[in-house]
Amino acid sequence: MAQPHYMASANEFPITMKLIHGVTKVQFANDQTQRILGVSTWDGFVKILDVQNPNSPGDKRNQYHHKPVLSFTFMHDAECI
């Protein structure tokens, strides 16, 4: 049986996502005034999280597409495209 993973650094965050097929991309926004993390999945979701508080990341936006999302990027103002 696998041992539980304990967060080891400030760059690790507990994210609650129920996935069937897995993650395709994880990226931080370039905005230095915020800590915004984006996650895309084979299941067709893009999830944007505010990870300013690493112990309790907050959902900023969830977007569902009917097909797998292989990539995304952030514009200069932390807007996901």
PDB file of C-alpha atoms in Angstrom:
ATOM      1  CA  MET A   1       0.000   0.000   0.000  1.00  0.00           C
ATOM      2  CA  ALA A   2       1.321   3.444  -0.925  1.00  0.00           C
ATOM      3  CA  GLN A   3       2.319   5.786   1.861  1.00  0.00           C
ATOM      4  CA  PRO A   4       0.474   9.134   2.110  1.00  0.00           C
ATOM      5  CA  HIS A   5       2.235  12.127   0.621  1.00  0.00           C
ATOM      6  CA  TYR A   6       2.931  14.992   2.977  1.00  0.00           C
ATOM      7  CA  MET A   7       3.451  18.482   1.576  1.00  0.00           C
ATOM      8  CA  ALA A   8       7.111  19.334   1.758  1.00  0.00           C
ATOM      9  CA  SER A   9       7.440  22.844   0.368  1.00  0.00           C
ATOM     10  CA  ALA A  10       5.627  26.130  -0.191  1.00  0.00           C
ATOM     11  CA  ASN A  11       5.064  25.177  -3.842  1.00  0.00           C
ATOM     12  CA  GLU A  12       2.871  22.146  -3.051  1.00  0.00           C
ATOM     13  CA  PHE A  13      -0.872  22.566  -2.653  1.00  0.00           C
ATOM     14  CA  PRO A  14      -3.703  20.152  -1.859  1.00  0.00           C
ATOM     15  CA  ILE A  15      -6.124  20.353  -4.793  1.00  0.00           C
ATOM     16  CA  THR A  16      -9.404  18.496  -4.747  1.00  0.00           C
ATOM     17  CA  MET A  17     -10.120  17.351  -8.295  1.00  0.00           C
ATOM     18  CA  LYS A  18     -11.844  14.097  -9.123  1.00  0.00           C
ATOM     19  CA  LEU A  19     -10.210  12.925 -12.330  1.00  0.00           C
ATOM     20  CA  ILE A  20     -10.725   9.898 -14.485  1.00  0.00           C
ATOM     21  CA  HIS A  21      -8.032  10.441 -17.111  1.00  0.00           C
ATOM     22  CA  GLY A  22      -5.460  12.791 -15.574  1.00  0.00           C
ATOM     23  CA  VAL A  23      -3.855  16.220 -15.743  1.00  0.00           C
ATOM     24  CA  THR A  24      -2.498  17.637 -19.011  1.00  0.00           C
ATOM     25  CA  LYS A  25      -0.907  20.885 -17.790  1.00  0.00           C
ATOM     26  CA  VAL A  26      -0.206  22.824 -14.589  1.00  0.00           C
ATOM     27  CA  GLN A  27       0.978  26.441 -14.768  1.00  0.00           C
ATOM     28  CA  PHE A  28       1.345  29.451 -12.477  1.00  0.00           C
ATOM     29  CA  ALA A  29       0.216  32.849 -13.771  1.00  0.00           C
ATOM     30  CA  ASN A  30       2.984  35.381 -14.427  1.00  0.00           C
ATOM     31  CA  ASP A  31       1.375  38.000 -12.177  1.00  0.00           C
ATOM     32  CA  GLN A  32       3.757  38.482  -9.241  1.00  0.00           C
ATOM     33  CA  THR A  33       1.109  40.165  -7.060  1.00  0.00           C
ATOM     34  CA  GLN A  34      -1.111  37.060  -6.972  1.00  0.00           C
ATOM     35  CA  ARG A  35      -0.525  33.325  -6.670  1.00  0.00           C
ATOM     36  CA  ILE A  36      -2.787  31.891  -9.347  1.00  0.00           C
ATOM     37  CA  LEU A  37      -2.479  28.277 -10.495  1.00  0.00           C
ATOM     38  CA  GLY A  38      -4.156  26.763 -13.546  1.00  0.00           C
ATOM     39  CA  VAL A  39      -4.778  23.049 -14.138  1.00  0.00           C
ATOM     40  CA  SER A  40      -6.146  21.438 -17.317  1.00  0.00           C
ATOM     41  CA  THR A  41      -7.280  17.834 -17.713  1.00  0.00           C
ATOM     42  CA  TRP A  42      -8.017  15.111 -20.220  1.00  0.00           C
ATOM     43  CA  ASP A  43     -11.554  15.150 -18.778  1.00  0.00           C
ATOM     44  CA  GLY A  44     -12.166  18.585 -20.352  1.00  0.00           C
ATOM     45  CA  PHE A  45     -11.757  20.835 -17.325  1.00  0.00           C
ATOM     46  CA  VAL A  46      -9.694  23.961 -16.723  1.00  0.00           C
ATOM     47  CA  LYS A  47      -9.511  24.885 -13.061  1.00  0.00           C
ATOM     48  CA  ILE A  48      -8.077  28.202 -11.859  1.00  0.00           C
ATOM     49  CA  LEU A  49      -7.062  28.343  -8.198  1.00  0.00           C
ATOM     50  CA  ASP A  50      -5.932  31.097  -5.869  1.00  0.00           C
ATOM     51  CA  VAL A  51      -3.100  29.486  -3.906  1.00  0.00           C
ATOM     52  CA  GLN A  52      -2.171  32.533  -1.819  1.00  0.00           C
ATOM     53  CA  ASN A  53      -2.962  30.399   1.238  1.00  0.00           C
ATOM     54  CA  PRO A  54      -1.277  27.053   0.447  1.00  0.00           C
ATOM     55  CA  ASN A  55      -3.233  25.140   3.101  1.00  0.00           C
ATOM     56  CA  SER A  56      -6.585  26.179   1.665  1.00  0.00           C
ATOM     57  CA  PRO A  57      -6.481  26.984  -2.065  1.00  0.00           C
ATOM     58  CA  GLY A  58      -9.631  28.686  -3.311  1.00  0.00           C
ATOM     59  CA  ASP A  59     -11.426  28.082  -6.586  1.00  0.00           C
ATOM     60  CA  LYS A  60     -11.462  31.162  -8.794  1.00  0.00           C
ATOM     61  CA  ARG A  61     -12.956  29.543 -11.871  1.00  0.00           C
ATOM     62  CA  ASN A  62     -13.918  26.159 -13.265  1.00  0.00           C
ATOM     63  CA  GLN A  63     -14.565  25.758 -16.967  1.00  0.00           C
ATOM     64  CA  TYR A  64     -15.770  22.585 -18.647  1.00  0.00           C
ATOM     65  CA  HIS A  65     -15.115  21.847 -22.309  1.00  0.00           C
ATOM     66  CA  HIS A  66     -16.677  18.848 -23.995  1.00  0.00           C
ATOM     67  CA  LYS A  67     -13.299  17.584 -25.178  1.00  0.00           C
ATOM     68  CA  PRO A  68      -9.877  17.136 -23.529  1.00  0.00           C
ATOM     69  CA  VAL A  69      -8.006  20.352 -22.740  1.00  0.00           C
ATOM     70  CA  LEU A  70      -4.393  19.760 -23.699  1.00  0.00           C
ATOM     71  CA  SER A  71      -3.050  23.240 -23.037  1.00  0.00           C
ATOM     72  CA  PHE A  72      -3.871  26.731 -21.800  1.00  0.00           C
ATOM     73  CA  THR A  73      -1.904  29.860 -20.965  1.00  0.00           C
ATOM     74  CA  PHE A  74      -2.277  33.045 -18.959  1.00  0.00           C
ATOM     75  CA  MET A  75      -2.363  36.541 -20.405  1.00  0.00           C
ATOM     76  CA  HIS A  76      -0.360  39.315 -18.716  1.00  0.00           C
ATOM     77  CA  ASP A  77      -3.146  40.085 -16.203  1.00  0.00           C
ATOM     78  CA  ALA A  78      -3.579  36.486 -14.940  1.00  0.00           C
ATOM     79  CA  GLU A  79      -6.516  35.880 -17.283  1.00  0.00           C
ATOM     80  CA  CYS A  80      -6.569  32.312 -18.572  1.00  0.00           C
ATOM     81  CA  ILE A  81      -7.038  31.719 -22.299  1.00  0.00           C
TER      82      ILE A  81
END
